Short mmCIF file of C-alpha atoms and ligand atoms in Angstrom, two decimals:
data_model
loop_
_atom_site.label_atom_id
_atom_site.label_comp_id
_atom_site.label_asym_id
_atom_site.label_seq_id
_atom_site.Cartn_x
_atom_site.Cartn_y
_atom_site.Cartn_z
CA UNK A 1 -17.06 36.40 -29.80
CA UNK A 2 -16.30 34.83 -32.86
CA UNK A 3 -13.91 37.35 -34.31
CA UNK A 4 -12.12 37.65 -31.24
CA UNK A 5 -11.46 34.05 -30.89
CA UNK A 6 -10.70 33.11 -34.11
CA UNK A 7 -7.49 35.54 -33.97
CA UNK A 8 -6.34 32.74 -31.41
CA UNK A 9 -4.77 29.47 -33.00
CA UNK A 10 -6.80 26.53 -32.54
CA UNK A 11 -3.91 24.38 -30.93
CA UNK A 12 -3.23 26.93 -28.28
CA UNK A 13 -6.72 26.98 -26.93
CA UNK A 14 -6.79 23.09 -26.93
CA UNK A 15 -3.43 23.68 -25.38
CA UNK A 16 -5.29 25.39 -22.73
CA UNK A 17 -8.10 23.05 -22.33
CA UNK A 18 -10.47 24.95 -24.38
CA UNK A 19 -11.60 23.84 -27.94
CA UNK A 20 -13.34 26.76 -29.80
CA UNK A 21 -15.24 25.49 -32.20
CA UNK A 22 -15.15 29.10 -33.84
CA UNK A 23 -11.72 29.03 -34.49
CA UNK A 24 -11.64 26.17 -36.43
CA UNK A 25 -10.97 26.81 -40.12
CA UNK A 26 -12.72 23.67 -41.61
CA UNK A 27 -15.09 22.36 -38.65
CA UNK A 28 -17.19 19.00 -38.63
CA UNK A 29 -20.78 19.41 -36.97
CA UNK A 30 -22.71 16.08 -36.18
CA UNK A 31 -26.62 15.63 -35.58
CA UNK A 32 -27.45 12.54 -34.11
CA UNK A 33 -30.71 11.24 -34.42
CA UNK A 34 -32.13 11.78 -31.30
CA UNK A 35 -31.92 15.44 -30.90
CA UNK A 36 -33.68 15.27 -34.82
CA UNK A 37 -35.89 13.58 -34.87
CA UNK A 38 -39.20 13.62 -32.12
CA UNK A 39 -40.29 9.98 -30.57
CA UNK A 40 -43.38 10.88 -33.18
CA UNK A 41 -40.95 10.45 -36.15
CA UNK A 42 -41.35 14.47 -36.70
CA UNK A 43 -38.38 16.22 -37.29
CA UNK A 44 -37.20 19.11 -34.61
CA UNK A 45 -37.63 21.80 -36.84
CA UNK A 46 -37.26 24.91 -34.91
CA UNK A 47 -34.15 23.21 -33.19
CA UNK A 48 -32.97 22.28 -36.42
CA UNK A 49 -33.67 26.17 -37.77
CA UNK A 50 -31.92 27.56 -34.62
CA UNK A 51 -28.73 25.27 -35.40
CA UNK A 52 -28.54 25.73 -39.41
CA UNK A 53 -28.68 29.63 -38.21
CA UNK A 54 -25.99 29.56 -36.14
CA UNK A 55 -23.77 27.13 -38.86
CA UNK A 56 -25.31 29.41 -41.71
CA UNK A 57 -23.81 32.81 -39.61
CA UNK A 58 -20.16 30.75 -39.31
CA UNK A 59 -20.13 30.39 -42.60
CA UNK A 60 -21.00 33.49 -43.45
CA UNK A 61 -17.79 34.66 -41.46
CA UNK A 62 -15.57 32.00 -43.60
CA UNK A 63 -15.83 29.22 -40.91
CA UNK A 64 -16.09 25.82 -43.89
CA UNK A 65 -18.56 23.89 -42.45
CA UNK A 66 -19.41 20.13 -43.06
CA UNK A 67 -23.00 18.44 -41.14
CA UNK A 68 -22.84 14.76 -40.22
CA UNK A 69 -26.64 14.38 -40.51
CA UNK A 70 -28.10 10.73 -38.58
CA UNK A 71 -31.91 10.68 -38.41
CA UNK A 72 -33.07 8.98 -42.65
CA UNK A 73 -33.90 5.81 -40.46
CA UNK A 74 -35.52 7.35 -37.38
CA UNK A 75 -37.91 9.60 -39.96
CA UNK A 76 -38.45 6.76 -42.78
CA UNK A 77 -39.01 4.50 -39.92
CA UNK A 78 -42.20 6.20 -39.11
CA UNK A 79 -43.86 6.99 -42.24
CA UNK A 80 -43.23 3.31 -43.47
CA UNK A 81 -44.65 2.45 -39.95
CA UNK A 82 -41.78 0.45 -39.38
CA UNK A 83 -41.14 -1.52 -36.04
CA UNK A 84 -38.11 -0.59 -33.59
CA UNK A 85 -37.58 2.44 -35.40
CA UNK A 86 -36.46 0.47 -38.50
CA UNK A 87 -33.76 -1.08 -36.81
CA UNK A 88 -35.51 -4.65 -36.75
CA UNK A 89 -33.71 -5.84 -39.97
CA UNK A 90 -31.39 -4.69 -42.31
CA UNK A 91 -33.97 -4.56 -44.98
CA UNK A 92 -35.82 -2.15 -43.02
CA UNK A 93 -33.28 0.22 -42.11
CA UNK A 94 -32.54 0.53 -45.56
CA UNK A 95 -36.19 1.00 -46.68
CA UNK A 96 -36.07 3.67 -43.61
CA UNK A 97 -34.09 5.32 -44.99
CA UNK A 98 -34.35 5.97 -48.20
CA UNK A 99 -37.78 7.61 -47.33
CA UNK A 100 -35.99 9.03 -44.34
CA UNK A 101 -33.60 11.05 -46.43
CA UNK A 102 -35.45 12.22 -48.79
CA UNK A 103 -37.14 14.81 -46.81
CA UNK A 104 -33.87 15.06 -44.36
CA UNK A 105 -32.26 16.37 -47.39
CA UNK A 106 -35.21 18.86 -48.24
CA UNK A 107 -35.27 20.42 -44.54
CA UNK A 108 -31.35 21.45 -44.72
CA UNK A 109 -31.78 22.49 -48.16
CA UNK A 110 -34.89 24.92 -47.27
CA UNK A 111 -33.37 25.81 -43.76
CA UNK A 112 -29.95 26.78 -45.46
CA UNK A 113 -31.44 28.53 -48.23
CA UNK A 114 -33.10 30.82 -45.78
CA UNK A 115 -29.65 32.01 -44.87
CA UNK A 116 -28.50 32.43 -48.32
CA UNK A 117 -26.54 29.56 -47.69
CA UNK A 118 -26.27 26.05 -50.60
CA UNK A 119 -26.48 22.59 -48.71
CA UNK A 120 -25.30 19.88 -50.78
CA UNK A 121 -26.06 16.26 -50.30
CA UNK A 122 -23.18 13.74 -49.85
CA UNK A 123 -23.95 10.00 -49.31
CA UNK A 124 -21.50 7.47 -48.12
CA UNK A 125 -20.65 3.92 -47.88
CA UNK A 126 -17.38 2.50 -45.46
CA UNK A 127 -15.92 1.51 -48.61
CA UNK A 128 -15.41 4.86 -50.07
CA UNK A 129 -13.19 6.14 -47.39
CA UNK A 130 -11.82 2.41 -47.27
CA UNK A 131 -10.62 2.27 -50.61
CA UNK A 132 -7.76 4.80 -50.97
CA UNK A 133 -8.43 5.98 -54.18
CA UNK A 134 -12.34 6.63 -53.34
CA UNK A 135 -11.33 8.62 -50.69
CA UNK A 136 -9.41 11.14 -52.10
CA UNK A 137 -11.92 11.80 -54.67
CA UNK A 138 -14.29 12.00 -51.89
CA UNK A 139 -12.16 14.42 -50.26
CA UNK A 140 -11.53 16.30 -53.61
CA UNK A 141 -15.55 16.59 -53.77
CA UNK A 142 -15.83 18.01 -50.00
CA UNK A 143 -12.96 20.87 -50.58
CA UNK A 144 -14.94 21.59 -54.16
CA UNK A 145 -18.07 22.01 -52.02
CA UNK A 146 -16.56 23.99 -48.93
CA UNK A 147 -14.16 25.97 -51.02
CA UNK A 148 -17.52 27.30 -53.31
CA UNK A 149 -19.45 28.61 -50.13
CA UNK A 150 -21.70 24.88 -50.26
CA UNK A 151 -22.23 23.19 -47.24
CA UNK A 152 -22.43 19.66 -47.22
CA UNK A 153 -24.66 17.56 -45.29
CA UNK A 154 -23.26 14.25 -45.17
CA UNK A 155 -24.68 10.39 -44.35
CA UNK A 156 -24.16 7.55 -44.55
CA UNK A 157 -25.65 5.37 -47.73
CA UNK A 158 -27.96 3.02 -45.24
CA UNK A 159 -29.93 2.20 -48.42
CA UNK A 160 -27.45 0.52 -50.36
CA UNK A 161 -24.68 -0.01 -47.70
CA UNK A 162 -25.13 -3.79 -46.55
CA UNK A 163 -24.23 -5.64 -42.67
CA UNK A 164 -20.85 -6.32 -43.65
CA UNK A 165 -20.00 -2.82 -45.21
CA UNK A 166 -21.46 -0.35 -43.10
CA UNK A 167 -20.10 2.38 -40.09
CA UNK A 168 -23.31 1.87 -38.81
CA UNK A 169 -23.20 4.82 -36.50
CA UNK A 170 -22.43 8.46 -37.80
CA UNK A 171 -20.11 8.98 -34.75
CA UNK A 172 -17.34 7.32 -36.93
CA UNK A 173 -18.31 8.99 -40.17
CA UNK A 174 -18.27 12.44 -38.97
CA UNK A 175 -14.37 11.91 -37.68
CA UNK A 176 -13.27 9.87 -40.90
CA UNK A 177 -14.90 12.49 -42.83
CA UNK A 178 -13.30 15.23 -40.20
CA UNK A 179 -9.71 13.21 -41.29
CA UNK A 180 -10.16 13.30 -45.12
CA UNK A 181 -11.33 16.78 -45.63
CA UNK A 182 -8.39 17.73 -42.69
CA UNK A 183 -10.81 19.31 -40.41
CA UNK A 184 -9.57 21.35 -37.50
CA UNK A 185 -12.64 20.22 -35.49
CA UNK A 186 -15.57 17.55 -35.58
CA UNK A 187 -18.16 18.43 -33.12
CA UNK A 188 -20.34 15.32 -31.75
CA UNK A 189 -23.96 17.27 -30.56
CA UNK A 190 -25.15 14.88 -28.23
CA UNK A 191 -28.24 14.08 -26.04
CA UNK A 192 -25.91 14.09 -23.10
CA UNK A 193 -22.87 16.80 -22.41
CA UNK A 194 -19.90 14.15 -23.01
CA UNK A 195 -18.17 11.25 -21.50
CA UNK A 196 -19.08 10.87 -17.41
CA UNK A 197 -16.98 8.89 -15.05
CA UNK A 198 -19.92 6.34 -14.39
CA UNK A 199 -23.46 6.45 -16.55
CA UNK A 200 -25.18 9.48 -14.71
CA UNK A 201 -28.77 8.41 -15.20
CA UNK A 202 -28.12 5.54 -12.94
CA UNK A 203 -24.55 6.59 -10.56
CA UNK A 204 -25.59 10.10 -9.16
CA UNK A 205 -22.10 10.23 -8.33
CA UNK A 206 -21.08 10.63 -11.81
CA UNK A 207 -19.07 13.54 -13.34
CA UNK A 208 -18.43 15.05 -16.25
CA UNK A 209 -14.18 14.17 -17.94
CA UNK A 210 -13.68 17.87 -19.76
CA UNK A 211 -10.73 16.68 -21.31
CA UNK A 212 -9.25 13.86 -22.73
CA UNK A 213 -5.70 13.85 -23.74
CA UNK A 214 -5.34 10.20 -24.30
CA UNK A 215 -7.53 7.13 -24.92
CA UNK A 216 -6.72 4.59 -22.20
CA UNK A 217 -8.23 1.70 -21.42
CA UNK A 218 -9.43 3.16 -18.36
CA UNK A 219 -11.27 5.77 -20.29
CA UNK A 220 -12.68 3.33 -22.54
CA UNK A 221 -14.19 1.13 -19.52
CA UNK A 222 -16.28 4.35 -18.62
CA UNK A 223 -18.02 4.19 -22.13
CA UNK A 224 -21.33 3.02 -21.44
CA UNK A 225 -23.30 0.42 -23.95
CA UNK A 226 -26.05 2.23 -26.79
CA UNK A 227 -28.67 4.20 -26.05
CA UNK A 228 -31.74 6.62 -27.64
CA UNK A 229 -32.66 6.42 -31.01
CA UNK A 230 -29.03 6.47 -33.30
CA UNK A 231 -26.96 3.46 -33.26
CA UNK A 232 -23.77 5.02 -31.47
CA UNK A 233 -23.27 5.39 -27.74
CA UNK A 234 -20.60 5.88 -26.01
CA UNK A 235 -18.58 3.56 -27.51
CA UNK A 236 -18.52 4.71 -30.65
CA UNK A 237 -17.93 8.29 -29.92
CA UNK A 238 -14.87 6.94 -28.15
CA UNK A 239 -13.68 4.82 -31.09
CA UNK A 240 -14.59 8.09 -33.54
CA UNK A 241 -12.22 10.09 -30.52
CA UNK A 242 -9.15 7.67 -31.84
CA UNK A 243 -9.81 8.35 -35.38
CA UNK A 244 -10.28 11.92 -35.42
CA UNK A 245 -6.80 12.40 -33.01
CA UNK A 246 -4.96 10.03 -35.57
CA UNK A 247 -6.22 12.15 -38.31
CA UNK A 248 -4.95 14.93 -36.56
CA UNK A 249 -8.53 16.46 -35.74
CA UNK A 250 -9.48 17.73 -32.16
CA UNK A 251 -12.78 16.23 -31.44
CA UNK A 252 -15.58 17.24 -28.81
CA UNK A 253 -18.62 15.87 -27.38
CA UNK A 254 -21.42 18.07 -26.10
CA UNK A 255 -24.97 18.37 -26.05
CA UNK A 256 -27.14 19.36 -28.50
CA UNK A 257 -30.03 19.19 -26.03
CA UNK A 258 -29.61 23.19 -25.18
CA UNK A 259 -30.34 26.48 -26.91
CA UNK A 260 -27.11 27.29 -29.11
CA UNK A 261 -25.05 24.36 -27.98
CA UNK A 262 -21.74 25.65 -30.40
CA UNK A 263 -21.92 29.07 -28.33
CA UNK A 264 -22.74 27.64 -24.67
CA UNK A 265 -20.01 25.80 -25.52
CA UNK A 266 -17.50 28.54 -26.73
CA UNK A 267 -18.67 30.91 -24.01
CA UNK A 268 -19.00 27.44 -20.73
CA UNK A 269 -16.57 24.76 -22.04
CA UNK A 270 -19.29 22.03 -21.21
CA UNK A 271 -18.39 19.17 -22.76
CA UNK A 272 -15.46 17.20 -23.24
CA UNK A 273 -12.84 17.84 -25.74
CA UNK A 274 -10.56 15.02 -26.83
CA UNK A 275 -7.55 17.29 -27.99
CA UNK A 276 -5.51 15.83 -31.32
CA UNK A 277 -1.97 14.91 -30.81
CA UNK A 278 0.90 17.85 -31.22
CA UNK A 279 2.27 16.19 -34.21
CA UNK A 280 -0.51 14.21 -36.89
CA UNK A 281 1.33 12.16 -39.04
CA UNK A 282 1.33 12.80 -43.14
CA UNK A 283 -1.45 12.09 -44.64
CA UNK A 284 -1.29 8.44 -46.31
CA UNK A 285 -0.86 7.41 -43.00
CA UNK A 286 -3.89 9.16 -41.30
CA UNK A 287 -5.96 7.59 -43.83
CA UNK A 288 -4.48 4.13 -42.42
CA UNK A 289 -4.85 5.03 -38.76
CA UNK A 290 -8.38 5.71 -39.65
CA UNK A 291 -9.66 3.07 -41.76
CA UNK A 292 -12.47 0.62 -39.66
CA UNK A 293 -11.36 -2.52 -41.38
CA UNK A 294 -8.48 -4.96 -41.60
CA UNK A 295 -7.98 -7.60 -43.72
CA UNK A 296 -5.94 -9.59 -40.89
CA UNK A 297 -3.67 -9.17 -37.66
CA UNK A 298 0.59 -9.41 -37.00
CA UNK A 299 0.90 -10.36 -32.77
CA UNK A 300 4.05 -9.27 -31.92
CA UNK A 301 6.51 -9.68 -28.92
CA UNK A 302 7.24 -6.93 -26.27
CA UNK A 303 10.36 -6.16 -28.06
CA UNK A 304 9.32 -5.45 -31.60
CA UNK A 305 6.50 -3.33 -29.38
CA UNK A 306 9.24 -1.37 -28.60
CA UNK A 307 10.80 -1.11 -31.64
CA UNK A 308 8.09 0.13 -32.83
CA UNK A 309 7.13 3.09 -30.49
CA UNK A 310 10.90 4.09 -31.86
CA UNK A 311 10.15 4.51 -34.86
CA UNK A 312 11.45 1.23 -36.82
CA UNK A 313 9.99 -1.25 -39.35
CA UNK A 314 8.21 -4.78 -38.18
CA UNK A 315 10.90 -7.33 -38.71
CA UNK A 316 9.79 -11.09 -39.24
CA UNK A 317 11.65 -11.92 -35.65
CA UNK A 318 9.27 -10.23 -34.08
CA UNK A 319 6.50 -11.61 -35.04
CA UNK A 320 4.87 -14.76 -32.87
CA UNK A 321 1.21 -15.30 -34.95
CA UNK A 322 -0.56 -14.22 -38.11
CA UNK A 323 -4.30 -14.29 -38.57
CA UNK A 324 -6.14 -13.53 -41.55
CA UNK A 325 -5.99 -13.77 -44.90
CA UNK A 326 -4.29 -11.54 -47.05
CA UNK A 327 -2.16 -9.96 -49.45
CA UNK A 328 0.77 -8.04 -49.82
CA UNK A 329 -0.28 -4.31 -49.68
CA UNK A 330 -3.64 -4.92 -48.03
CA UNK A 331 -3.76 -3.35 -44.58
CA UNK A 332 -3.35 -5.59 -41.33
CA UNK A 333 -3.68 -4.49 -37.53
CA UNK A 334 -0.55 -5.31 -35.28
CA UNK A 335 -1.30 -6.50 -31.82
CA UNK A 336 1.08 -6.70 -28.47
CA UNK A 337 1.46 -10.02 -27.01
CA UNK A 338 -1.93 -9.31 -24.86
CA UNK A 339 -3.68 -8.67 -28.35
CA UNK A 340 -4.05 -4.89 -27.69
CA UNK A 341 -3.99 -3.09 -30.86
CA UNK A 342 -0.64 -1.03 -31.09
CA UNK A 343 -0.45 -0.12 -34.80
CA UNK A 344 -1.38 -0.64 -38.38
CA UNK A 345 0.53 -1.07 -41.23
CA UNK A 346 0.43 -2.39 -45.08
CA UNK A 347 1.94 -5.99 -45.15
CA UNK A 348 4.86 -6.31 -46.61
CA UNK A 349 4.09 -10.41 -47.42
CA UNK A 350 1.06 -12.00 -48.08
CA UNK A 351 -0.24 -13.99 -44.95
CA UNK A 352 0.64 -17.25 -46.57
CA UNK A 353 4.65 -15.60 -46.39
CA UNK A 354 3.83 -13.90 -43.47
CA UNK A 355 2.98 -17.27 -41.54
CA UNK A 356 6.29 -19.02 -42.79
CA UNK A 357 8.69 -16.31 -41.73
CA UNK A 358 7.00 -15.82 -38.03
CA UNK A 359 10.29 -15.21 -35.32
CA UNK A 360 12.66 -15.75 -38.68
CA UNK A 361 15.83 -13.27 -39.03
CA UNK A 362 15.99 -10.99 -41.88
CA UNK A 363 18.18 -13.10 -43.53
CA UNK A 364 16.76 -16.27 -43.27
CA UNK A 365 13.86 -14.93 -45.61
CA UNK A 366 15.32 -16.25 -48.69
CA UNK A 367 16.33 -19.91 -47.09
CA UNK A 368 12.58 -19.65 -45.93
CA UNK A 369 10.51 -18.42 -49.03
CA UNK A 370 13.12 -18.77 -51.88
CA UNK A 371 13.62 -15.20 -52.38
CA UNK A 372 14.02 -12.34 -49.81
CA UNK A 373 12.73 -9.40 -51.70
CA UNK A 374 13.01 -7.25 -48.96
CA UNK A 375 13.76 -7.43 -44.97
CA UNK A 376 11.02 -5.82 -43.25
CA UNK A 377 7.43 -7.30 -42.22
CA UNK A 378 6.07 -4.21 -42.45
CA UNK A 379 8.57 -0.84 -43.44
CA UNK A 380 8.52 2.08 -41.25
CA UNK A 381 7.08 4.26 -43.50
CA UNK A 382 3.78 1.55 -44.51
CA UNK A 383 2.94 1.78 -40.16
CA UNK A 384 0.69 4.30 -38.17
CA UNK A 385 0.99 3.58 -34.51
CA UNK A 386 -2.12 3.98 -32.60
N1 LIG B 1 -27.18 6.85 -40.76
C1 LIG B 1 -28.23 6.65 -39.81
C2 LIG B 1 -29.44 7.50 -40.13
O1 LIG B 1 -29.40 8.41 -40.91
C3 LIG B 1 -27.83 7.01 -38.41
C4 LIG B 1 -26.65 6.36 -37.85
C5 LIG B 1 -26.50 6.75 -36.37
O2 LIG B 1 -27.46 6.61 -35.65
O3 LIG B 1 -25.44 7.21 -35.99
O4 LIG B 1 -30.48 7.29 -39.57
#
């Protein structure tokens, strides 16, 4: 099975409405906490052995694998005897777990070893796939890993990553990660088989959306709020949907809740696959369509939206408010006159500027600021549309 379907290029299959996990060069596994991690605080261990089996025989057949492990809180939760599964404070979930993944760590490294296989531990905060520079080496560190035959198990830093700094859920770590190491794939395993028109424990009428070829609003309004043990729901598997397609990564949710979930998969299609866009853009600007935080907002009128869905830069004239502070260089979401997010670029003024030369022409900048170093709000080549 495997073999046969890894002769077949990746985007053809999506192509087809089929996304084989197996014929994904570099592929992104997550493990949310719930199908860890027992309501005793135990972990699933023969689950977790049956999955690390079937990772351990890709990568034996040169599939590079990368886990997006949740579950250090759920686990260090319990054996502090913390309340709400260590989720009442942020001291707490950081206490959680650091016990929590300890001994996560020491079950993939002892289930992988039993396949001849080398986990490796990666930890991460927001801020090191924020901060261009971090990122890259982070990436440089995952292809070191992959490329020697390790597989990393990746999560997030909980115990030093703070309120303000955090993803929070591993639904968006697994595609950011899935965007800098340029995985094919990222694989969501899920306590539920993907994204239903309704929430199917409560509308029986509810039904499964295989496929997603484009986030729409609509879409979004059939994300449900959190549930079970991790921090993401539906939500943010959506919002990790838009970051893996702008890093040019197809993306799929399904559940984890069956016997080999990768091969029911492969061999039923359950799920839903959220196929990446024909053409990614270059990289610098993935890493931009990806990041989680701004540092302010550009609102825009209908006809710079349009300008910009050509392909142009942001002039000043089309700009109608600035919010945030910032400076030139620092990265700033632009918003449609109904405050939809449309794109993202790297400001080409500081906000102070930036307020002063709202609806201005091009060349009115200098009469404005006193020099006119250059025309554009944002340039063309500084601006990921979303
Ligand atoms: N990083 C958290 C943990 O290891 C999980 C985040 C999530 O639930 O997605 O427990």
């Amino acid at each position: 099975m495997v073999a046969a379907l890894s002769q077949i290029p990746v985007d053809a299959l999506v192509g087809a409405g089929l996304f084989a996990p197996a014929v994904c060069r570099r592929l992104v596994v997550k493990i949310g906490s719930s199908l860890l991690v027992t309501a005793e605080g135990q972990v699933r261990r023969a689950w977790l052995a049956d999955l690390v089996a079937a990772l351990a025989a890709r990568r034996a057949q040169g599939q590079q694998i990368l886990v997006v492990s949740s579950g250090a809180v759920a686990l260090g939760a319990r054996r502090l005897k913390l309340a709400k599964g260590g989720r009442a404070s942020l001291e707490d979930a950081q206490a959680a777990a650091a016990v929590g993944q300890i001994e996560l760590a020491q079950v993939y490294a002892e289930l992988f070893a039993g396949h001849g296989v080398q986990a490796a531990q990666m930890l991460l905060t927001l801020d090191d796939l924020e901060d261009r520079r971090r990122y890259l080496n982070v990436r440089a560190t995952a292809d070191r890993l992959v490329e020697a035959g390790a597989v990393p198990v990746i999560n997030e830093n909980d115990t030093v990553a703070t309120a303000e700094i955090r993803f929070g859920d591993n639904d968006r770590l697994a595609a950011r990660v899935g965007q800098a190491v340029e995985a094919d794939g990222v694989i969501l395993l899920s306590d539920i088989d993907g994204l239903y028109t309704g929430d199917p424990k409560r509308d029986p009428d509810a039904t499964l959306i295989p496929l997603v070829p484009v986030l729409t609003p609509e879409i979004e309004a059939m994300a449900g709020g959190t549930t079970g043990m991790g921090s993401g729901g539906m939500v943010s598997k959506l919002q990790a949907a838009r970051i893996a397609a702008s890093g040019g990564c197809h993306m799929a949710i399904i559940s984890g809740k069956v016997d080999h979930p990768l091969a029911r998969f492969e061999s039923q299609g359950i799920g839903t696959v959220f196929p990446a866009p024909e053409a990614a853009p270059v990289a610098r600007k993935r890493w931009l369509a990806g990041r989680l935080t701004v540092a302010g907002t550009l609102v825009i009128d209908d006809g710079a939206v349009t300008a910009l869905r050509q392909g142009r830069s942001l002039l000043p004239a089309g700009v109608r408010a600035v919010s945030g502070g910032f400076q030139r260089g620092d990265v700033v979401d632009i918003a449609g006159p109904d405050g939809r997010v449309v794109a993202r670029g790297l400001a080409g003024y500081p906000s102070d500027e930036a307020v002063r030369l709202c609806g201005r022409k091009s060349h009115e900048i200098e009469a404005v600021l006193g020099y006119a170093p250059r025309a554009a709000m944002i340039h063309r080549d500084d601006l990921v549309m979303l």
